[in-house]
Short mmCIF file of C-alpha atoms and ligand atoms in Angstrom, two decimals:
data_model
loop_
_atom_site.label_atom_id
_atom_site.label_comp_id
_atom_site.label_asym_id
_atom_site.label_seq_id
_atom_site.Cartn_x
_atom_site.Cartn_y
_atom_site.Cartn_z
CA MET A 121 11.23 87.59 -6.29
CA SER A 122 13.21 87.06 -3.11
CA SER A 123 16.22 89.31 -2.70
CA GLU A 124 17.96 86.73 -0.47
CA ARG A 125 17.67 82.96 -0.22
CA PHE A 126 18.80 80.40 2.34
CA ASP A 127 18.51 76.62 2.34
CA VAL A 128 17.02 76.79 5.83
CA VAL A 129 15.17 79.72 7.36
CA ILE A 130 14.32 79.52 11.08
CA VAL A 131 11.66 81.88 12.45
CA GLY A 132 12.65 82.75 16.04
CA GLY A 133 16.18 82.81 17.39
CA ALA A 134 15.77 81.98 21.09
CA ALA A 135 16.49 78.57 22.62
CA ILE A 136 14.73 76.38 20.07
CA GLY A 137 15.70 78.37 16.98
CA SER A 138 19.31 78.81 18.07
CA ALA A 139 19.62 75.15 19.14
CA THR A 140 18.36 74.09 15.70
CA ALA A 141 20.88 76.39 13.98
CA TYR A 142 23.62 75.17 16.33
CA PHE A 143 23.02 71.46 15.68
CA LEU A 144 22.65 72.01 11.93
CA THR A 145 25.94 73.84 11.68
CA HIS A 146 27.84 71.71 14.21
CA ASP A 147 26.90 68.09 15.01
CA LEU A 148 25.01 67.50 11.77
CA GLY A 149 27.55 69.20 9.52
CA PHE A 150 24.76 70.53 7.28
CA ASP A 151 26.50 72.17 4.34
CA GLY A 152 23.66 74.42 3.18
CA SER A 153 23.02 78.04 4.17
CA VAL A 154 21.06 78.77 7.36
CA ALA A 155 19.30 81.99 8.43
CA VAL A 156 17.65 82.71 11.76
CA ILE A 157 15.09 85.52 11.71
CA GLU A 158 14.50 87.13 15.09
CA ARG A 159 12.23 90.13 15.67
CA ASP A 160 13.76 91.08 19.03
CA PRO A 161 17.49 90.40 19.50
CA THR A 162 17.19 91.54 23.15
CA TYR A 163 14.87 88.57 23.80
CA ALA A 164 13.11 90.70 26.40
CA HIS A 165 9.79 88.91 25.96
CA ALA A 166 10.98 85.47 24.88
CA ALA A 167 9.84 82.47 26.95
CA THR A 168 13.49 81.43 27.04
CA THR A 169 14.71 84.42 29.03
CA LEU A 170 11.60 84.63 31.26
CA SER A 171 11.75 80.94 32.09
CA ALA A 172 12.29 79.28 35.48
CA ALA A 173 15.12 77.41 33.69
CA SER A 174 14.80 74.05 35.38
CA ILE A 175 15.27 70.54 34.06
CA ARG A 176 13.71 67.30 35.22
CA GLN A 177 13.21 63.70 34.28
CA GLN A 178 9.94 63.40 36.11
CA PHE A 179 7.58 63.15 33.14
CA SER A 180 4.95 60.56 32.30
CA THR A 181 5.85 60.32 28.59
CA PRO A 182 9.03 58.32 27.83
CA GLU A 183 9.93 60.64 24.92
CA ASN A 184 9.88 63.63 27.28
CA ILE A 185 12.20 61.83 29.69
CA ARG A 186 14.56 60.95 26.84
CA MET A 187 14.62 64.52 25.56
CA SER A 188 15.43 65.90 28.98
CA ALA A 189 18.03 63.19 29.54
CA PHE A 190 19.76 64.44 26.41
CA GLY A 191 19.50 67.97 27.85
CA ILE A 192 21.33 66.77 30.98
CA ALA A 193 24.02 65.06 28.89
CA PHE A 194 24.41 68.25 26.84
CA PHE A 195 24.80 70.37 30.00
CA ARG A 196 27.38 67.99 31.43
CA ASP A 197 29.29 68.12 28.14
CA LEU A 198 29.19 71.91 27.91
CA LYS A 199 32.91 72.61 28.27
CA ALA A 200 33.85 70.02 25.65
CA ARG A 201 31.41 71.64 23.23
CA PHE A 202 31.82 75.33 23.95
CA GLY A 203 35.22 75.65 25.68
CA ALA A 204 36.60 75.74 29.23
CA GLU A 205 34.87 79.02 30.07
CA ALA A 206 31.39 77.72 29.23
CA ASP A 207 29.15 77.75 32.29
CA ILE A 208 25.38 77.84 32.62
CA GLY A 209 25.39 77.65 36.41
CA PHE A 210 23.85 74.19 36.37
CA ARG A 211 22.76 73.15 39.88
CA GLU A 212 21.94 69.44 39.93
CA ARG A 213 19.78 69.56 43.04
CA GLY A 214 16.73 67.60 41.97
CA TYR A 215 12.97 68.00 41.78
CA LEU A 216 10.73 66.84 44.60
CA LEU A 217 7.21 66.08 43.43
CA LEU A 218 4.80 65.64 46.31
CA ALA A 219 1.54 63.68 46.39
CA SER A 220 -1.35 63.53 48.79
CA GLU A 221 -3.71 60.57 48.71
CA THR A 222 -5.28 61.74 45.44
CA GLY A 223 -2.03 61.97 43.49
CA GLU A 224 -0.31 58.91 44.93
CA GLU A 225 -1.30 56.47 42.23
CA THR A 226 -0.22 58.79 39.40
CA LEU A 227 3.14 59.43 41.08
CA LEU A 228 3.70 55.69 41.42
CA ALA A 229 2.74 55.01 37.79
CA ASN A 230 4.98 57.84 36.55
CA HIS A 231 7.83 56.51 38.65
CA GLU A 232 7.59 53.14 36.89
CA VAL A 233 7.94 54.89 33.51
CA GLN A 234 10.88 56.96 34.79
CA LYS A 235 12.65 53.92 36.26
CA ALA A 236 12.26 52.03 32.98
CA GLU A 237 13.99 55.00 31.28
CA GLY A 238 16.87 54.82 33.76
CA ALA A 239 16.04 58.07 35.54
CA ASP A 240 17.56 58.38 39.00
CA ILE A 241 14.30 59.10 40.87
CA VAL A 242 13.59 57.68 44.32
CA LEU A 243 10.26 57.43 46.08
CA MET A 244 9.99 58.65 49.67
CA ASP A 245 7.22 57.89 52.08
CA ARG A 246 6.11 60.39 54.69
CA GLU A 247 8.82 59.38 57.16
CA ALA A 248 11.61 59.58 54.59
CA LEU A 249 10.33 62.98 53.44
CA ALA A 250 10.36 64.27 57.02
CA ASN A 251 13.86 62.92 57.62
CA ASN A 252 15.34 64.27 54.40
CA PHE A 253 13.60 67.65 54.31
CA ARG A 254 13.20 68.81 57.90
CA TRP A 255 11.56 72.10 56.89
CA LEU A 256 8.70 70.29 55.10
CA LYS A 257 5.20 69.77 56.53
CA THR A 258 4.42 66.14 55.77
CA SER A 259 1.29 65.28 57.80
CA ASP A 260 -1.04 65.57 54.77
CA LEU A 261 1.36 63.93 52.29
CA ARG A 262 1.51 60.31 51.17
CA LEU A 263 4.51 60.20 48.88
CA GLY A 264 7.29 62.15 47.25
CA ALA A 265 9.47 61.49 44.21
CA PHE A 266 12.97 62.97 44.35
CA GLY A 267 15.53 63.20 41.58
CA ARG A 268 18.87 62.28 43.12
CA SER A 269 20.68 63.28 39.94
CA GLY A 270 19.83 64.42 36.43
CA GLU A 271 17.52 67.24 37.57
CA GLY A 272 18.02 70.81 38.67
CA TRP A 273 18.24 74.33 37.31
CA PHE A 274 20.51 76.59 35.31
CA ASP A 275 20.80 80.04 33.78
CA ALA A 276 18.65 80.47 30.67
CA HIS A 277 20.52 83.55 29.36
CA SER A 278 23.85 81.71 29.52
CA LEU A 279 22.47 78.73 27.62
CA LEU A 280 20.99 80.98 24.95
CA THR A 281 24.24 82.96 24.67
CA LEU A 282 26.25 79.77 24.13
CA LEU A 283 23.88 78.29 21.54
CA ARG A 284 23.43 81.54 19.66
CA GLY A 285 27.11 82.48 19.82
CA ALA A 286 28.16 79.12 18.35
CA ALA A 287 25.36 79.09 15.77
CA ARG A 288 26.27 82.60 14.56
CA LYS A 289 29.68 81.41 13.42
CA SER A 290 27.99 79.71 10.45
CA ALA A 291 24.35 80.82 10.41
CA THR A 292 23.16 84.34 9.50
CA TYR A 293 21.02 86.05 12.14
CA ILE A 294 18.60 88.53 10.61
CA HIS A 295 16.82 91.16 12.69
CA GLY A 296 13.23 91.25 11.42
CA GLU A 297 9.68 90.15 12.01
CA VAL A 298 8.16 87.52 9.75
CA THR A 299 4.73 88.85 8.73
CA GLY A 300 4.08 86.68 5.71
CA ILE A 301 4.86 83.20 4.43
CA MET A 302 4.98 82.55 0.70
CA ARG A 303 3.45 79.22 -0.17
CA ASP A 304 3.58 77.62 -3.54
CA GLY A 305 1.07 74.77 -3.27
CA ALA A 306 2.59 72.08 -1.09
CA ARG A 307 5.84 74.01 -0.59
CA ILE A 308 6.91 77.06 1.35
CA SER A 309 9.04 79.24 -0.92
CA GLY A 310 9.98 81.99 1.52
CA VAL A 311 8.93 84.61 4.02
CA THR A 312 8.24 88.31 3.97
CA LEU A 313 9.37 90.61 6.76
CA ALA A 314 7.61 93.63 8.29
CA ASP A 315 10.08 95.95 6.55
CA GLY A 316 9.14 94.51 3.14
CA ARG A 317 12.16 92.27 2.66
CA GLU A 318 11.54 88.88 1.06
CA ILE A 319 13.68 85.90 1.98
CA GLY A 320 13.47 82.66 0.05
CA CYS A 321 13.97 79.28 1.69
CA GLY A 322 14.40 75.60 0.98
CA THR A 323 13.00 74.61 4.39
CA LEU A 324 11.17 76.78 6.91
CA VAL A 325 11.37 76.03 10.64
CA ASN A 326 8.80 77.46 13.02
CA ALA A 327 10.63 78.24 16.28
CA ALA A 328 8.46 81.20 17.26
CA GLY A 329 7.68 79.98 20.79
CA PRO A 330 4.37 81.34 22.14
CA GLN A 331 3.76 82.98 18.72
CA ALA A 332 4.11 79.70 16.84
CA GLY A 333 0.37 79.49 16.20
CA ASP A 334 0.42 82.94 14.60
CA VAL A 335 3.41 82.03 12.42
CA ALA A 336 1.75 78.77 11.30
CA ALA A 337 -1.41 80.72 10.43
CA LEU A 338 0.66 82.86 8.00
CA ALA A 339 0.98 79.69 5.91
CA GLY A 340 -2.69 78.84 6.33
CA VAL A 341 -1.85 76.10 8.83
CA LYS A 342 -3.61 75.53 12.15
CA LEU A 343 -1.27 74.91 15.07
CA PRO A 344 -2.85 74.79 18.54
CA VAL A 345 -0.13 76.83 20.26
CA GLU A 346 -0.85 80.10 22.06
CA PRO A 347 0.73 82.32 24.73
CA ARG A 348 -0.42 81.58 28.28
CA LYS A 349 0.78 83.84 31.07
CA ARG A 350 2.91 82.41 33.88
CA CYS A 351 4.22 84.55 36.75
CA VAL A 352 7.42 83.98 38.67
CA PHE A 353 7.77 85.50 42.15
CA VAL A 354 11.14 86.11 43.81
CA VAL A 355 11.00 85.80 47.60
CA ALA A 356 13.46 86.06 50.47
CA CYS A 357 13.15 83.75 53.45
CA ARG A 358 15.29 84.26 56.52
CA ALA A 359 15.17 80.69 57.75
CA GLY A 360 17.62 78.21 56.21
CA LEU A 361 15.99 75.46 54.12
CA PRO A 362 18.90 73.03 53.70
CA GLY A 363 18.96 70.84 50.62
CA MET A 364 15.85 72.37 49.11
CA PRO A 365 15.28 70.96 45.61
CA LEU A 366 12.69 72.30 43.16
CA MET A 367 9.62 71.30 45.12
CA VAL A 368 6.18 70.88 43.59
CA ASP A 369 3.30 70.79 46.06
CA PRO A 370 0.25 68.60 45.29
CA THR A 371 -1.61 71.86 44.55
CA GLY A 372 0.85 72.65 41.75
CA VAL A 373 2.61 75.47 43.62
CA TRP A 374 6.34 75.17 42.96
CA VAL A 375 9.38 76.75 44.62
CA ARG A 376 13.13 76.46 44.26
CA PRO A 377 16.25 78.22 45.50
CA GLU A 378 17.80 80.88 43.27
CA GLY A 379 21.11 81.84 44.86
CA GLU A 380 20.30 83.47 48.20
CA VAL A 381 16.58 83.80 47.46
CA TYR A 382 13.79 81.59 46.10
CA ILE A 383 11.55 81.68 43.05
CA CYS A 384 8.04 80.29 43.03
CA GLY A 385 4.78 80.20 41.09
CA VAL A 386 1.68 78.25 40.08
CA SER A 387 -0.47 77.91 36.96
CA PRO A 388 -3.36 80.35 37.31
CA PRO A 389 -6.79 78.82 37.96
CA GLU A 390 -8.26 80.75 35.04
CA ASP A 391 -5.87 80.04 32.21
CA ALA A 392 -6.43 81.75 28.88
CA CYS A 393 -4.53 83.07 25.87
CA ALA A 394 -2.63 86.17 27.05
CA ALA A 395 -1.03 89.13 25.37
CA ASP A 396 0.19 91.16 28.36
CA PHE A 397 3.12 90.77 30.73
CA GLU A 398 1.47 92.21 33.85
CA VAL A 399 2.27 90.36 37.05
CA ASP A 400 -0.72 88.82 38.81
CA TYR A 401 0.10 89.78 42.42
CA ALA A 402 -3.26 88.45 43.67
CA LEU A 403 -2.12 84.99 42.56
CA PHE A 404 0.83 85.29 44.90
CA GLU A 405 -1.20 86.63 47.83
CA GLU A 406 -4.14 84.27 47.46
CA VAL A 407 -2.61 81.03 46.17
CA VAL A 408 1.18 80.84 46.18
CA TRP A 409 2.08 82.33 49.54
CA PRO A 410 -0.64 80.55 51.60
CA MET A 411 0.35 77.24 50.06
CA LEU A 412 4.05 77.84 50.66
CA ALA A 413 3.35 78.81 54.28
CA HIS A 414 1.36 75.60 54.67
CA ARG A 415 3.96 73.29 53.12
CA VAL A 416 7.09 75.03 54.40
CA PRO A 417 6.07 76.67 57.70
CA ALA A 418 9.28 78.78 57.73
CA MET A 419 7.96 80.49 54.59
CA GLU A 420 5.13 82.08 56.49
CA GLU A 421 7.66 84.84 57.02
CA LEU A 422 8.86 85.75 53.60
CA LYS A 423 9.40 88.90 51.64
CA LEU A 424 8.30 89.33 48.04
CA GLN A 425 11.26 91.03 46.38
CA ARG A 426 10.19 91.21 42.73
CA ALA A 427 8.28 89.28 40.10
CA TRP A 428 7.96 88.86 36.36
CA ALA A 429 5.48 87.41 33.88
CA GLY A 430 6.29 85.38 30.79
CA HIS A 431 4.34 83.35 28.27
CA TYR A 432 4.26 79.58 28.04
CA ASP A 433 4.30 78.25 24.45
CA TYR A 434 1.10 76.40 25.34
CA ASN A 435 -0.18 73.54 23.21
CA THR A 436 -3.92 73.52 23.87
CA LEU A 437 -4.30 69.97 22.48
CA ASP A 438 -2.05 68.10 24.93
CA GLN A 439 0.64 70.34 26.47
CA ASN A 440 3.35 68.52 24.58
CA ALA A 441 5.71 69.57 21.83
CA VAL A 442 4.86 69.41 18.14
CA ILE A 443 8.06 68.36 16.39
CA GLY A 444 8.24 67.47 12.73
CA ALA A 445 7.14 68.48 9.26
CA HIS A 446 3.62 69.34 8.23
CA PRO A 447 2.35 66.19 6.44
CA GLU A 448 1.08 68.17 3.44
CA ILE A 449 3.85 70.80 3.38
CA PRO A 450 7.00 68.73 3.88
CA ASN A 451 9.37 71.71 3.91
CA PHE A 452 7.57 73.37 6.84
CA ILE A 453 8.90 72.01 10.15
CA PHE A 454 7.52 72.68 13.62
CA ALA A 455 9.37 72.76 16.96
CA ASN A 456 6.66 74.27 19.09
CA GLY A 457 4.17 73.94 21.93
CA PHE A 458 6.54 72.75 24.66
CA SER A 459 4.15 74.11 27.30
CA GLY A 460 6.60 74.86 30.06
CA HIS A 461 9.32 72.30 29.38
CA GLY A 462 10.88 73.66 26.20
CA LEU A 463 14.04 75.17 27.56
CA GLN A 464 15.36 71.89 28.98
CA GLN A 465 14.33 70.18 25.75
CA SER A 466 15.93 72.74 23.46
CA PRO A 467 19.10 70.69 22.85
CA ALA A 468 17.07 67.55 22.00
CA ALA A 469 14.55 69.47 19.91
CA GLY A 470 17.26 71.38 18.06
CA ARG A 471 19.11 68.16 17.29
CA ALA A 472 15.89 66.42 16.18
CA VAL A 473 14.94 69.20 13.75
CA ALA A 474 18.50 69.35 12.43
CA GLU A 475 18.34 65.60 11.79
CA LEU A 476 15.03 65.93 9.95
CA ILE A 477 16.50 68.61 7.71
CA THR A 478 19.80 66.82 7.07
CA HIS A 479 18.68 63.18 6.90
CA GLY A 480 14.93 63.45 6.33
CA LYS A 481 14.30 61.42 9.49
CA PHE A 482 14.96 61.26 13.23
CA VAL A 483 18.31 59.61 13.86
CA SER A 484 19.24 59.83 17.56
CA LEU A 485 15.86 59.92 19.24
CA ASP A 486 12.62 58.82 17.62
CA LEU A 487 10.20 61.66 18.28
CA ALA A 488 7.52 60.54 15.80
CA LEU A 489 5.05 60.53 18.70
CA PHE A 490 5.24 64.34 18.72
CA GLY A 491 4.53 64.71 14.99
CA TYR A 492 1.95 67.16 13.65
CA GLU A 493 -0.22 64.25 12.46
CA ARG A 494 -1.76 63.96 15.92
CA VAL A 495 -3.04 67.54 15.64
CA THR A 496 -5.07 66.81 12.51
CA ALA A 497 -6.20 63.49 13.98
CA GLY A 498 -7.15 65.21 17.26
CA ARG A 499 -5.19 62.49 19.07
CA PRO A 500 -3.55 63.99 22.17
CA VAL A 501 -0.36 62.64 23.73
CA LYS A 502 -1.24 63.53 27.27
CA GLU A 503 1.68 64.46 29.55
CA LEU A 504 0.55 64.11 33.17
CA ASN A 505 3.39 66.13 34.66
CA VAL A 506 2.85 69.63 33.29
CA ILE A 507 4.10 72.15 35.82
C1 FAD B 204 7.51 81.61 33.47
C2 FAD B 204 8.04 80.48 32.65
C3 FAD B 204 8.70 79.43 33.28
C4 FAD B 204 9.21 78.38 32.51
N1 FAD B 204 9.94 77.41 33.14
C5 FAD B 204 10.53 76.44 32.41
C6 FAD B 204 11.39 75.50 33.04
O1 FAD B 204 11.60 75.53 34.25
N2 FAD B 204 11.98 74.57 32.27
C7 FAD B 204 11.78 74.49 30.92
O2 FAD B 204 12.33 73.62 30.27
N3 FAD B 204 10.97 75.39 30.29
C8 FAD B 204 10.36 76.36 31.00
N4 FAD B 204 9.56 77.27 30.39
C9 FAD B 204 9.23 77.09 28.95
C10 FAD B 204 10.38 77.48 28.10
O3 FAD B 204 10.89 78.74 28.51
C11 FAD B 204 9.93 77.50 26.63
O4 FAD B 204 9.29 76.28 26.32
C12 FAD B 204 11.12 77.66 25.70
O5 FAD B 204 11.95 78.71 26.13
C13 FAD B 204 10.64 77.90 24.29
O6 FAD B 204 11.71 78.36 23.52
P1 FAD B 204 11.44 79.00 22.08
O7 FAD B 204 12.76 79.36 21.53
O8 FAD B 204 10.56 78.06 21.32
O9 FAD B 204 10.49 80.25 22.39
P2 FAD B 204 10.93 81.73 22.81
O10 FAD B 204 11.98 81.74 23.82
O11 FAD B 204 9.67 82.48 23.14
O12 FAD B 204 11.50 82.28 21.48
C14 FAD B 204 10.70 82.53 20.35
C15 FAD B 204 11.38 83.66 19.59
O13 FAD B 204 10.67 83.84 18.38
C16 FAD B 204 10.64 85.22 18.09
N5 FAD B 204 9.51 85.44 17.20
C17 FAD B 204 8.20 85.18 17.43
N6 FAD B 204 7.46 85.50 16.36
C18 FAD B 204 8.33 85.95 15.41
C19 FAD B 204 8.16 86.44 14.09
N7 FAD B 204 6.95 86.52 13.51
N8 FAD B 204 9.26 86.85 13.41
C20 FAD B 204 10.50 86.78 13.97
N9 FAD B 204 10.70 86.33 15.24
C21 FAD B 204 9.63 85.93 15.94
C22 FAD B 204 10.46 85.87 19.47
O14 FAD B 204 10.87 87.22 19.46
C23 FAD B 204 11.31 84.98 20.34
O15 FAD B 204 12.61 85.48 20.55
C24 FAD B 204 9.03 78.34 31.10
C25 FAD B 204 8.37 79.41 30.47
C26 FAD B 204 7.89 80.47 31.22
C27 FAD B 204 7.21 81.60 30.51
#
């Protein structure tokens, strides 16, 4: 017998879990009880707080563009929602995706999709790139796509603090680790915590980020989401790089300003499920720095100041989110597997899950494409722009 019971129990209280609780208790006006169970209220190892905290519209899947567009609208509306003091340090300075001959066609095709969605992305040929970004080496480039508005970066901690702070006014945050899920046939009846507590639920939401696969497994469900290590390097560069957006080289190396310094990284060539948070300095020395020095010659002289490692909530099927209920367990809802673009999508994902719980369907944005059904069918929704 459960000692406590809530209409909705959310496992994981970082960006996705807190956004879900926020939208349930605010926009959706859900009148049931909501609990968020979080094993680490410091969020020291959450993807949310270790993120590069950037937002873009340069995706190949229309639904991803729409989700991020809602993220932008949410950021612009922050003060109306959270009060005059609300500030996530949003810098709307764009992404610049670069293509050599090999990537040109994909960039062009993606741009068509983005234009059709109303995203403010312009294409630049080599000459335009050289004129607009004088610090950029362009001789081996064919094309660039630049977000004039609707893209940039922000502070992840501040976003989480706002969402969580507002959600906590109505939802109960419980410090504990979910180690068991009680299933009664086609329904989830509750969860058990590491300290032995049992908490009953009407609906269970999986918002466990990189651990979402483990949480799903507690209910006997297979979810192809696992932690994959991504390192972020903080570098200082003496030369000025005016107007630098978040730049993604054709090799996948990315860099962006962060106040007076820069952060950068790349997906590791050997990518596997990871449990540790050790920084891969060889990746910086052997891949990131040489590529930066090639693309931005002024960065040949840079100083590595510090670095951190975090885990992507990596969907091994198709690097896209899984959003929606399990088809055979309708009160078990996923919001997982964002694979590196989940922070910017947290407002849209939180609203979508809140709509599913309150109305039994998507209302604002149809995200059926991201449903769990494709996992069982083995039918990937391939996103071409995974950074
Ligand atoms: C290095 C890096 C760079 C990134 N850059 C970007 C970016 O630029 N833009 C972008 O949009 N996204 C980016 N991401 C991805 C983004 O951070 C994630 O997709 C997003 O934060 C996922 O949020 P979440 O709340 O689902 O997961 P998390 O933030 O990981 O939160 C999950 C929470 O669940 C808790 N939890 C897990 N298991 C249990 C359990 N059994 N019981 C109780 N609690 C549990 C954890 O403690 C954690 O707090 C990046 C990620 C990394 C690692």
